[in-house]
mmCIF file of N, CA and C in Angstrom:
data_model
loop_
_atom_site.group_PDB
_atom_site.id
_atom_site.type_symbol
_atom_site.label_atom_id
_atom_site.label_comp_id
_atom_site.label_asym_id
_atom_site.label_seq_id
_atom_site.Cartn_x
_atom_site.Cartn_y
_atom_site.Cartn_z
ATOM 1 N N MET A 1 10.010 -26.034 332.251
ATOM 2 C CA MET A 1 9.184 -27.104 332.147
ATOM 3 C C MET A 1 10.137 -28.309 331.504
ATOM 4 N N PRO A 2 10.165 -29.779 332.231
ATOM 5 C CA PRO A 2 11.079 -30.310 331.840
ATOM 6 C C PRO A 2 10.937 -31.350 330.644
ATOM 7 N N VAL A 3 11.591 -32.174 330.038
ATOM 8 C CA VAL A 3 11.689 -32.603 328.629
ATOM 9 C C VAL A 3 10.313 -33.499 328.729
ATOM 10 N N SER A 4 9.422 -33.280 327.558
ATOM 11 C CA SER A 4 8.307 -34.179 327.239
ATOM 12 C C SER A 4 8.691 -35.456 327.204
ATOM 13 N N ASP A 5 7.377 -36.237 327.540
ATOM 14 C CA ASP A 5 8.041 -37.518 327.272
ATOM 15 C C ASP A 5 8.226 -38.057 325.992
ATOM 16 N N ARG A 6 7.555 -37.473 324.762
ATOM 17 C CA ARG A 6 7.788 -37.841 323.327
ATOM 18 C C ARG A 6 9.266 -37.661 322.852
ATOM 19 N N ALA A 7 9.865 -36.353 323.815
ATOM 20 C CA ALA A 7 11.394 -35.940 323.308
ATOM 21 C C ALA A 7 12.281 -37.145 323.865
ATOM 22 N N ARG A 8 11.658 -37.553 325.254
ATOM 23 C CA ARG A 8 12.579 -38.212 325.637
ATOM 24 C C ARG A 8 12.491 -39.472 324.805
ATOM 25 N N GLN A 9 11.528 -40.021 324.403
ATOM 26 C CA GLN A 9 11.430 -41.385 323.966
ATOM 27 C C GLN A 9 12.230 -41.190 322.367
ATOM 28 N N LEU A 10 12.278 -40.127 321.681
ATOM 29 C CA LEU A 10 12.704 -39.813 320.379
ATOM 30 C C LEU A 10 14.241 -39.950 320.554
ATOM 31 N N ALA A 11 14.758 -39.309 321.584
ATOM 32 C CA ALA A 11 16.111 -38.992 322.076
ATOM 33 C C ALA A 11 16.846 -40.102 322.568
ATOM 34 N N LEU A 12 15.783 -40.971 323.123
ATOM 35 C CA LEU A 12 16.636 -42.427 323.599
ATOM 36 C C LEU A 12 16.614 -43.335 322.481
ATOM 37 N N SER A 13 16.053 -43.384 321.381
ATOM 38 C CA SER A 13 15.880 -44.122 320.618
ATOM 39 C C SER A 13 16.781 -43.947 319.230
ATOM 40 N N ALA A 14 17.216 -42.609 319.212
ATOM 41 C CA ALA A 14 17.856 -41.931 318.181
ATOM 42 C C ALA A 14 19.416 -42.529 319.180
ATOM 43 N N ALA A 15 19.818 -42.180 320.359
ATOM 44 C CA ALA A 15 20.806 -42.510 321.052
ATOM 45 C C ALA A 15 21.449 -44.325 320.845
ATOM 46 N N GLN A 16 20.298 -44.764 321.011
ATOM 47 C CA GLN A 16 20.260 -45.938 320.750
ATOM 48 C C GLN A 16 20.719 -46.459 319.234
ATOM 49 N N ALA A 17 20.341 -46.235 318.222
ATOM 50 C CA ALA A 17 20.612 -46.081 317.109
ATOM 51 C C ALA A 17 22.320 -45.508 316.777
ATOM 52 N N ALA A 18 22.472 -44.373 317.368
ATOM 53 C CA ALA A 18 24.069 -44.013 317.249
ATOM 54 C C ALA A 18 24.888 -45.034 317.885
ATOM 55 N N ALA A 19 24.702 -45.402 319.132
ATOM 56 C CA ALA A 19 25.253 -46.255 319.991
ATOM 57 C C ALA A 19 25.732 -47.866 319.166
ATOM 58 N N ASP A 20 24.611 -48.085 318.502
ATOM 59 C CA ASP A 20 24.262 -49.321 317.522
ATOM 60 C C ASP A 20 25.589 -49.690 316.272
ATOM 61 N N LYS A 21 25.755 -47.967 316.074
ATOM 62 C CA LYS A 21 27.102 -47.533 314.832
ATOM 63 C C LYS A 21 28.266 -47.020 315.537
ATOM 64 N N LYS A 22 28.403 -47.673 316.628
ATOM 65 C CA LYS A 22 29.590 -47.521 317.094
ATOM 66 C C LYS A 22 29.721 -45.949 317.537
ATOM 67 N N ALA A 23 29.363 -44.860 317.734
ATOM 68 C CA ALA A 23 29.034 -43.737 318.108
ATOM 69 C C ALA A 23 29.613 -43.638 319.572
ATOM 70 N N THR A 24 30.643 -42.612 320.242
ATOM 71 C CA THR A 24 31.082 -42.369 321.160
ATOM 72 C C THR A 24 30.923 -41.195 321.887
ATOM 73 N N ASP A 25 30.851 -41.444 323.347
ATOM 74 C CA ASP A 25 30.117 -39.859 324.014
ATOM 75 C C ASP A 25 29.185 -39.701 323.566
ATOM 76 N N VAL A 26 28.080 -40.386 323.696
ATOM 77 C CA VAL A 26 26.488 -40.429 323.256
ATOM 78 C C VAL A 26 26.008 -39.189 324.864
ATOM 79 N N VAL A 27 25.270 -38.319 324.460
ATOM 80 C CA VAL A 27 25.342 -37.429 325.576
ATOM 81 C C VAL A 27 23.829 -36.771 325.259
ATOM 82 N N ILE A 28 22.735 -36.925 326.042
ATOM 83 C CA ILE A 28 21.120 -36.324 325.922
ATOM 84 C C ILE A 28 21.422 -34.880 327.116
ATOM 85 N N LEU A 29 20.833 -34.055 326.655
ATOM 86 C CA LEU A 29 20.984 -33.086 327.349
ATOM 87 C C LEU A 29 19.139 -32.736 327.096
ATOM 88 N N ASP A 30 19.227 -32.399 328.516
ATOM 89 C CA ASP A 30 17.619 -31.815 328.607
ATOM 90 C C ASP A 30 17.578 -29.852 327.967
ATOM 91 N N VAL A 31 17.291 -29.484 327.116
ATOM 92 C CA VAL A 31 17.584 -28.290 326.878
ATOM 93 C C VAL A 31 16.380 -27.288 327.243
ATOM 94 N N SER A 32 15.156 -27.913 327.599
ATOM 95 C CA SER A 32 14.064 -27.525 327.595
ATOM 96 C C SER A 32 13.675 -26.028 328.520
ATOM 97 N N ASP A 33 14.131 -25.849 329.703
ATOM 98 C CA ASP A 33 14.426 -25.098 330.248
ATOM 99 C C ASP A 33 14.948 -23.772 329.631
ATOM 100 N N GLN A 34 15.910 -24.114 328.780
ATOM 101 C CA GLN A 34 16.853 -22.777 328.158
ATOM 102 C C GLN A 34 16.218 -22.459 326.624
ATOM 103 N N LEU A 35 15.638 -23.439 325.961
ATOM 104 C CA LEU A 35 15.322 -23.195 324.532
ATOM 105 C C LEU A 35 13.789 -23.061 324.664
ATOM 106 N N VAL A 36 13.062 -22.531 323.692
ATOM 107 C CA VAL A 36 11.427 -22.785 323.138
ATOM 108 C C VAL A 36 11.777 -23.594 322.060
ATOM 109 N N ILE A 37 12.839 -23.907 321.121
ATOM 110 C CA ILE A 37 12.703 -24.131 319.611
ATOM 111 C C ILE A 37 12.381 -25.978 319.925
ATOM 112 N N THR A 38 13.185 -26.391 321.059
ATOM 113 C CA THR A 38 13.491 -27.852 321.254
ATOM 114 C C THR A 38 13.166 -28.406 322.533
ATOM 115 N N ASP A 39 13.137 -29.585 322.990
ATOM 116 C CA ASP A 39 13.569 -30.179 324.204
ATOM 117 C C ASP A 39 15.066 -30.827 324.501
ATOM 118 N N ALA A 40 15.284 -31.212 323.518
ATOM 119 C CA ALA A 40 16.466 -32.160 324.054
ATOM 120 C C ALA A 40 17.888 -32.152 322.976
ATOM 121 N N PHE A 41 18.697 -32.115 323.337
ATOM 122 C CA PHE A 41 20.216 -32.442 322.198
ATOM 123 C C PHE A 41 20.371 -33.393 322.449
ATOM 124 N N LEU A 42 20.873 -34.546 321.351
ATOM 125 C CA LEU A 42 21.416 -35.007 321.307
ATOM 126 C C LEU A 42 22.898 -35.177 320.911
ATOM 127 N N ILE A 43 24.115 -35.791 321.191
ATOM 128 C CA ILE A 43 25.227 -35.094 320.909
ATOM 129 C C ILE A 43 26.131 -36.732 320.582
ATOM 130 N N ALA A 44 26.691 -36.773 319.751
ATOM 131 C CA ALA A 44 27.450 -37.926 319.555
ATOM 132 C C ALA A 44 28.716 -37.603 318.917
ATOM 133 N N SER A 45 29.716 -38.541 318.936
ATOM 134 C CA SER A 45 31.314 -38.312 317.946
ATOM 135 C C SER A 45 31.239 -39.678 317.210
ATOM 136 N N ALA A 46 31.840 -39.319 316.179
ATOM 137 C CA ALA A 46 32.705 -40.531 315.207
ATOM 138 C C ALA A 46 33.958 -40.049 314.849
ATOM 139 N N PRO A 47 34.749 -40.938 314.811
ATOM 140 C CA PRO A 47 36.092 -40.614 314.657
ATOM 141 C C PRO A 47 36.493 -40.096 312.988
ATOM 142 N N ASN A 48 35.574 -40.455 312.496
ATOM 143 C CA ASN A 48 36.123 -40.299 310.484
ATOM 144 C C ASN A 48 34.472 -39.954 310.285
ATOM 145 N N GLU A 49 34.510 -39.124 308.817
ATOM 146 C CA GLU A 49 33.258 -38.704 308.122
ATOM 147 C C GLU A 49 32.524 -39.688 308.054
ATOM 148 N N ARG A 50 32.938 -40.978 307.305
ATOM 149 C CA ARG A 50 32.424 -42.173 306.763
ATOM 150 C C ARG A 50 31.194 -42.588 307.920
ATOM 151 N N GLN A 51 32.140 -42.815 309.451
ATOM 152 C CA GLN A 51 31.312 -42.986 310.298
ATOM 153 C C GLN A 51 29.931 -42.274 310.633
ATOM 154 N N VAL A 52 30.487 -40.621 310.780
ATOM 155 C CA VAL A 52 29.393 -39.806 310.948
ATOM 156 C C VAL A 52 28.115 -40.012 310.165
ATOM 157 N N SER A 53 28.573 -40.256 309.033
ATOM 158 C CA SER A 53 27.255 -40.608 307.773
ATOM 159 C C SER A 53 26.862 -41.806 308.668
ATOM 160 N N ALA A 54 27.359 -42.694 308.579
ATOM 161 C CA ALA A 54 26.436 -44.082 308.742
ATOM 162 C C ALA A 54 25.545 -43.836 310.505
ATOM 163 N N ILE A 55 25.877 -43.102 311.331
ATOM 164 C CA ILE A 55 25.606 -42.715 312.346
ATOM 165 C C ILE A 55 24.360 -42.114 311.906
ATOM 166 N N VAL A 56 24.397 -40.660 310.989
ATOM 167 C CA VAL A 56 23.280 -39.976 310.773
ATOM 168 C C VAL A 56 22.115 -40.791 310.283
ATOM 169 N N ASP A 57 22.744 -41.584 309.062
ATOM 170 C CA ASP A 57 21.888 -42.580 308.697
ATOM 171 C C ASP A 57 20.782 -43.549 309.456
ATOM 172 N N ALA A 58 21.542 -43.918 310.455
ATOM 173 C CA ALA A 58 21.092 -45.101 311.124
ATOM 174 C C ALA A 58 19.831 -44.303 312.156
ATOM 175 N N VAL A 59 20.130 -42.820 312.576
ATOM 176 C CA VAL A 59 19.279 -42.125 313.578
ATOM 177 C C VAL A 59 17.807 -41.664 312.918
ATOM 178 N N GLU A 60 18.232 -41.588 311.692
ATOM 179 C CA GLU A 60 17.065 -40.954 310.645
ATOM 180 C C GLU A 60 16.287 -42.463 310.510
ATOM 181 N N GLU A 61 17.138 -43.346 310.171
ATOM 182 C CA GLU A 61 16.079 -44.458 309.788
ATOM 183 C C GLU A 61 15.369 -45.056 311.057
ATOM 184 N N ARG A 62 15.877 -45.063 311.815
ATOM 185 C CA ARG A 62 15.568 -45.697 313.663
ATOM 186 C C ARG A 62 14.156 -44.986 313.792
ATOM 187 N N LEU A 63 14.421 -43.316 313.681
ATOM 188 C CA LEU A 63 13.387 -42.267 313.857
ATOM 189 C C LEU A 63 12.070 -42.479 313.228
ATOM 190 N N ARG A 64 12.127 -43.105 311.845
ATOM 191 C CA ARG A 64 11.492 -43.093 310.851
ATOM 192 C C ARG A 64 10.790 -44.114 310.911
ATOM 193 N N THR A 65 11.355 -45.389 311.235
ATOM 194 C CA THR A 65 10.658 -46.670 311.269
ATOM 195 C C THR A 65 9.934 -46.624 312.664
ATOM 196 N N GLN A 66 10.693 -46.355 313.696
ATOM 197 C CA GLN A 66 10.000 -46.600 314.843
ATOM 198 C C GLN A 66 9.101 -45.645 315.559
ATOM 199 N N HIS A 67 9.053 -44.552 314.893
ATOM 200 C CA HIS A 67 8.383 -43.245 315.364
ATOM 201 C C HIS A 67 7.706 -42.298 314.495
ATOM 202 N N ASP A 68 7.909 -42.850 313.214
ATOM 203 C CA ASP A 68 7.213 -42.305 311.977
ATOM 204 C C ASP A 68 7.663 -40.786 312.119
ATOM 205 N N VAL A 69 8.785 -40.478 312.074
ATOM 206 C CA VAL A 69 9.161 -38.836 312.563
ATOM 207 C C VAL A 69 10.534 -38.922 311.288
ATOM 208 N N LYS A 70 10.645 -37.806 310.709
ATOM 209 C CA LYS A 70 11.570 -37.222 309.827
ATOM 210 C C LYS A 70 11.943 -36.303 310.084
ATOM 211 N N PRO A 71 13.084 -35.665 309.425
ATOM 212 C CA PRO A 71 14.102 -34.333 309.975
ATOM 213 C C PRO A 71 13.475 -33.467 309.320
ATOM 214 N N VAL A 72 13.305 -32.316 310.164
ATOM 215 C CA VAL A 72 12.380 -30.929 309.271
ATOM 216 C C VAL A 72 13.652 -30.403 308.594
ATOM 217 N N ARG A 73 14.912 -30.544 309.059
ATOM 218 C CA ARG A 73 16.044 -29.796 308.933
ATOM 219 C C ARG A 73 17.178 -30.656 308.798
ATOM 220 N N ARG A 74 18.248 -30.799 307.825
ATOM 221 C CA ARG A 74 19.185 -31.785 307.823
ATOM 222 C C ARG A 74 20.206 -30.652 307.155
ATOM 223 N N GLU A 75 21.634 -30.444 308.147
ATOM 224 C CA GLU A 75 22.844 -29.572 307.888
ATOM 225 C C GLU A 75 23.560 -30.534 308.228
ATOM 226 N N GLY A 76 24.675 -29.932 307.078
ATOM 227 C CA GLY A 76 26.591 -30.467 307.195
ATOM 228 C C GLY A 76 26.207 -32.018 307.066
ATOM 229 N N ALA A 77 25.754 -32.560 306.290
ATOM 230 C CA ALA A 77 25.828 -34.190 305.592
ATOM 231 C C ALA A 77 27.003 -33.803 304.577
ATOM 232 N N ARG A 78 27.172 -33.022 303.839
ATOM 233 C CA ARG A 78 28.093 -32.997 303.074
ATOM 234 C C ARG A 78 28.984 -33.093 303.082
ATOM 235 N N GLU A 79 29.813 -32.406 304.227
ATOM 236 C CA GLU A 79 30.876 -32.287 304.919
ATOM 237 C C GLU A 79 31.085 -33.649 305.551
ATOM 238 N N GLY A 80 30.296 -34.077 306.423
ATOM 239 C CA GLY A 80 30.262 -35.128 307.651
ATOM 240 C C GLY A 80 31.308 -34.870 308.439
ATOM 241 N N ARG A 81 31.529 -33.773 308.976
ATOM 242 C CA ARG A 81 32.305 -32.848 310.103
ATOM 243 C C ARG A 81 31.051 -33.140 311.518
ATOM 244 N N TRP A 82 30.223 -32.155 310.800
ATOM 245 C CA TRP A 82 29.006 -32.053 311.922
ATOM 246 C C TRP A 82 27.803 -31.861 311.515
ATOM 247 N N VAL A 83 27.103 -33.060 311.876
ATOM 248 C CA VAL A 83 25.572 -32.895 310.711
ATOM 249 C C VAL A 83 24.666 -32.951 311.930
ATOM 250 N N LEU A 84 23.708 -31.929 311.568
ATOM 251 C CA LEU A 84 22.551 -31.385 312.789
ATOM 252 C C LEU A 84 21.347 -32.192 311.902
ATOM 253 N N LEU A 85 20.543 -32.601 312.315
ATOM 254 C CA LEU A 85 18.882 -33.301 312.147
ATOM 255 C C LEU A 85 18.460 -32.505 313.014
ATOM 256 N N ASP A 86 17.418 -31.995 312.646
ATOM 257 C CA ASP A 86 16.316 -31.431 313.228
ATOM 258 C C ASP A 86 15.181 -32.274 313.462
ATOM 259 N N PHE A 87 14.570 -33.018 314.416
ATOM 260 C CA PHE A 87 13.201 -33.454 314.825
ATOM 261 C C PHE A 87 12.231 -32.937 315.698
ATOM 262 N N VAL A 88 12.696 -31.240 315.279
ATOM 263 C CA VAL A 88 11.817 -30.310 316.525
ATOM 264 C C VAL A 88 11.696 -30.793 318.007
ATOM 265 N N ASP A 89 11.218 -32.074 318.480
ATOM 266 C CA ASP A 89 11.333 -32.031 319.688
ATOM 267 C C ASP A 89 12.703 -32.557 320.603
ATOM 268 N N VAL A 90 13.916 -32.895 319.132
ATOM 269 C CA VAL A 90 15.195 -33.315 319.645
ATOM 270 C C VAL A 90 15.913 -32.743 318.496
ATOM 271 N N ILE A 91 17.118 -32.320 318.671
ATOM 272 C CA ILE A 91 18.061 -32.079 317.691
ATOM 273 C C ILE A 91 19.457 -32.934 317.783
ATOM 274 N N VAL A 92 19.665 -33.570 317.027
ATOM 275 C CA VAL A 92 20.777 -34.675 316.994
ATOM 276 C C VAL A 92 21.946 -33.811 316.615
ATOM 277 N N HIS A 93 23.140 -34.108 317.162
ATOM 278 C CA HIS A 93 24.534 -33.306 316.457
ATOM 279 C C HIS A 93 25.522 -34.907 316.687
ATOM 280 N N VAL A 94 25.629 -34.927 315.394
ATOM 281 C CA VAL A 94 26.803 -35.896 315.085
ATOM 282 C C VAL A 94 27.916 -35.207 314.653
ATOM 283 N N GLN A 95 28.885 -35.477 315.463
ATOM 284 C CA GLN A 95 30.250 -34.498 315.025
ATOM 285 C C GLN A 95 31.404 -35.601 315.384
ATOM 286 N N HIS A 96 32.277 -34.797 313.892
ATOM 287 C CA HIS A 96 33.911 -35.831 313.801
ATOM 288 C C HIS A 96 34.382 -35.518 315.678
ATOM 289 N N SER A 97 34.982 -35.943 315.943
ATOM 290 C CA SER A 97 35.514 -36.663 317.202
ATOM 291 C C SER A 97 36.585 -34.931 317.255
ATOM 292 N N ASP A 98 37.095 -34.283 316.427
ATOM 293 C CA ASP A 98 37.706 -33.208 316.633
ATOM 294 C C ASP A 98 36.921 -31.525 316.609
ATOM 295 N N GLU A 99 35.673 -31.820 315.766
ATOM 296 C CA GLU A 99 34.680 -31.055 315.864
ATOM 297 C C GLU A 99 34.187 -30.734 317.301
ATOM 298 N N ARG A 100 34.014 -31.921 317.757
ATOM 299 C CA ARG A 100 33.445 -32.252 319.251
ATOM 300 C C ARG A 100 34.474 -31.716 320.373
ATOM 301 N N ALA A 101 35.614 -31.840 320.261
ATOM 302 C CA ALA A 101 36.708 -31.556 321.251
ATOM 303 C C ALA A 101 36.445 -29.555 321.082
ATOM 304 N N PHE A 102 36.500 -29.245 319.921
ATOM 305 C CA PHE A 102 36.714 -27.870 319.630
ATOM 306 C C PHE A 102 35.534 -26.959 319.924
ATOM 307 N N TYR A 103 34.300 -27.504 319.328
ATOM 308 C CA TYR A 103 32.893 -26.821 320.058
ATOM 309 C C TYR A 103 32.444 -27.328 321.438
ATOM 310 N N ALA A 104 33.082 -28.251 321.937
ATOM 311 C CA ALA A 104 32.343 -28.571 323.365
ATOM 312 C C ALA A 104 31.162 -28.081 323.289
ATOM 313 N N LEU A 105 30.091 -28.573 322.719
ATOM 314 C CA LEU A 105 29.108 -28.374 323.110
ATOM 315 C C LEU A 105 28.118 -28.484 324.540
ATOM 316 N N GLU A 106 28.687 -29.563 325.403
ATOM 317 C CA GLU A 106 28.290 -29.932 326.506
ATOM 318 C C GLU A 106 28.941 -28.869 327.399
ATOM 319 N N ARG A 107 30.169 -28.233 327.335
ATOM 320 C CA ARG A 107 30.370 -27.195 328.337
ATOM 321 C C ARG A 107 29.430 -25.623 328.054
ATOM 322 N N LEU A 108 29.232 -25.797 326.792
ATOM 323 C CA LEU A 108 28.253 -24.535 326.416
ATOM 324 C C LEU A 108 26.370 -24.819 327.403
ATOM 325 N N TRP A 109 26.379 -26.171 327.124
ATOM 326 C CA TRP A 109 25.495 -26.356 327.981
ATOM 327 C C TRP A 109 25.551 -26.848 329.049
ATOM 328 N N LYS A 110 26.327 -26.692 329.691
ATOM 329 C CA LYS A 110 26.629 -27.498 331.057
ATOM 330 C C LYS A 110 25.696 -27.105 332.295
ATOM 331 N N ASP A 111 24.762 -26.164 332.236
ATOM 332 C CA ASP A 111 23.447 -26.175 333.257
ATOM 333 C C ASP A 111 22.564 -26.695 332.960
ATOM 334 N N CYS A 112 22.646 -27.431 331.553
ATOM 335 C CA CYS A 112 21.537 -28.595 331.305
ATOM 336 C C CYS A 112 21.728 -29.674 331.684
ATOM 337 N N PRO A 113 20.612 -30.231 332.474
ATOM 338 C CA PRO A 113 20.316 -31.833 333.155
ATOM 339 C C PRO A 113 20.425 -32.710 331.951
ATOM 340 N N THR A 114 21.216 -33.573 332.394
ATOM 341 C CA THR A 114 21.555 -34.921 331.519
ATOM 342 C C THR A 114 20.235 -35.891 331.625
ATOM 343 N N ILE A 115 20.160 -36.350 330.479
ATOM 344 C CA ILE A 115 18.807 -37.899 330.720
ATOM 345 C C ILE A 115 19.865 -38.913 330.386
ATOM 346 N N PRO A 116 19.622 -39.919 331.261
ATOM 347 C CA PRO A 116 20.766 -41.100 331.206
ATOM 348 C C PRO A 116 20.381 -41.661 330.113
ATOM 349 N N PHE A 117 21.267 -42.315 329.446
ATOM 350 C CA PHE A 117 21.493 -43.107 328.549
ATOM 351 C C PHE A 117 22.145 -44.717 328.844
ATOM 352 N N VAL A 118 21.810 -45.309 328.806
ATOM 353 C CA VAL A 118 23.132 -46.670 328.816
ATOM 354 C C VAL A 118 22.597 -47.626 327.754
ATOM 355 N N ASP A 119 23.814 -47.571 326.739
ATOM 356 C CA ASP A 119 23.731 -48.447 325.219
ATOM 357 C C ASP A 119 22.933 -49.884 325.790
ATOM 358 N N SER A 120 21.972 -50.716 325.281
ATOM 359 C CA SER A 120 21.772 -51.831 325.269
ATOM 360 C C SER A 120 22.438 -52.727 325.007
ATOM 361 N N ALA A 121 23.666 -52.559 324.133
ATOM 362 C CA ALA A 121 24.662 -53.358 324.169
ATOM 363 C C ALA A 121 25.669 -53.671 325.032
ATOM 364 N N LEU A 122 26.041 -52.463 325.876
ATOM 365 C CA LEU A 122 26.645 -52.620 326.993
ATOM 366 C C LEU A 122 25.999 -53.132 327.700
ATOM 367 N N GLU A 123 24.306 -53.004 328.342
ATOM 368 C CA GLU A 123 23.700 -53.391 329.257
ATOM 369 C C GLU A 123 23.539 -54.638 329.335
ATOM 370 N N SER A 124 23.366 -55.414 328.205
ATOM 371 C CA SER A 124 23.352 -56.871 327.928
ATOM 372 C C SER A 124 24.671 -57.870 328.646
ATOM 373 N N THR A 125 25.630 -57.119 328.660
ATOM 374 C CA THR A 125 27.115 -57.919 328.520
ATOM 375 C C THR A 125 27.712 -58.229 330.261
ATOM 376 N N GLU A 126 26.557 -57.161 331.264
ATOM 377 C CA GLU A 126 26.835 -56.727 332.426
ATOM 378 C C GLU A 126 26.370 -58.003 332.937
#
């Protein structure tokens, strides 16, 4: 079953919030055929712990204000190297660039299709 419309909307909003805070390599994976616990993974990177934290805060704020959704679980925020936000329909992974390279979640989930995302800031400059 493909990703739900709600999960797609949440993932795209979260991706834009991350991009607005200068997240790099923002990728949305449709994991709905592989997992029953969620429909999509959002993966984003940042070069340092402070930026990881800023991205996480922006994603939480955007989904709370635009979609009235709060994460049911938040892990890794204290260390700031890999923060996981579980919004049920979407799981957001914000990783320090070193963790992203080491754990390579995209490689682990390479059989899953991606959901296209284009940063609106880049789109408006073209």
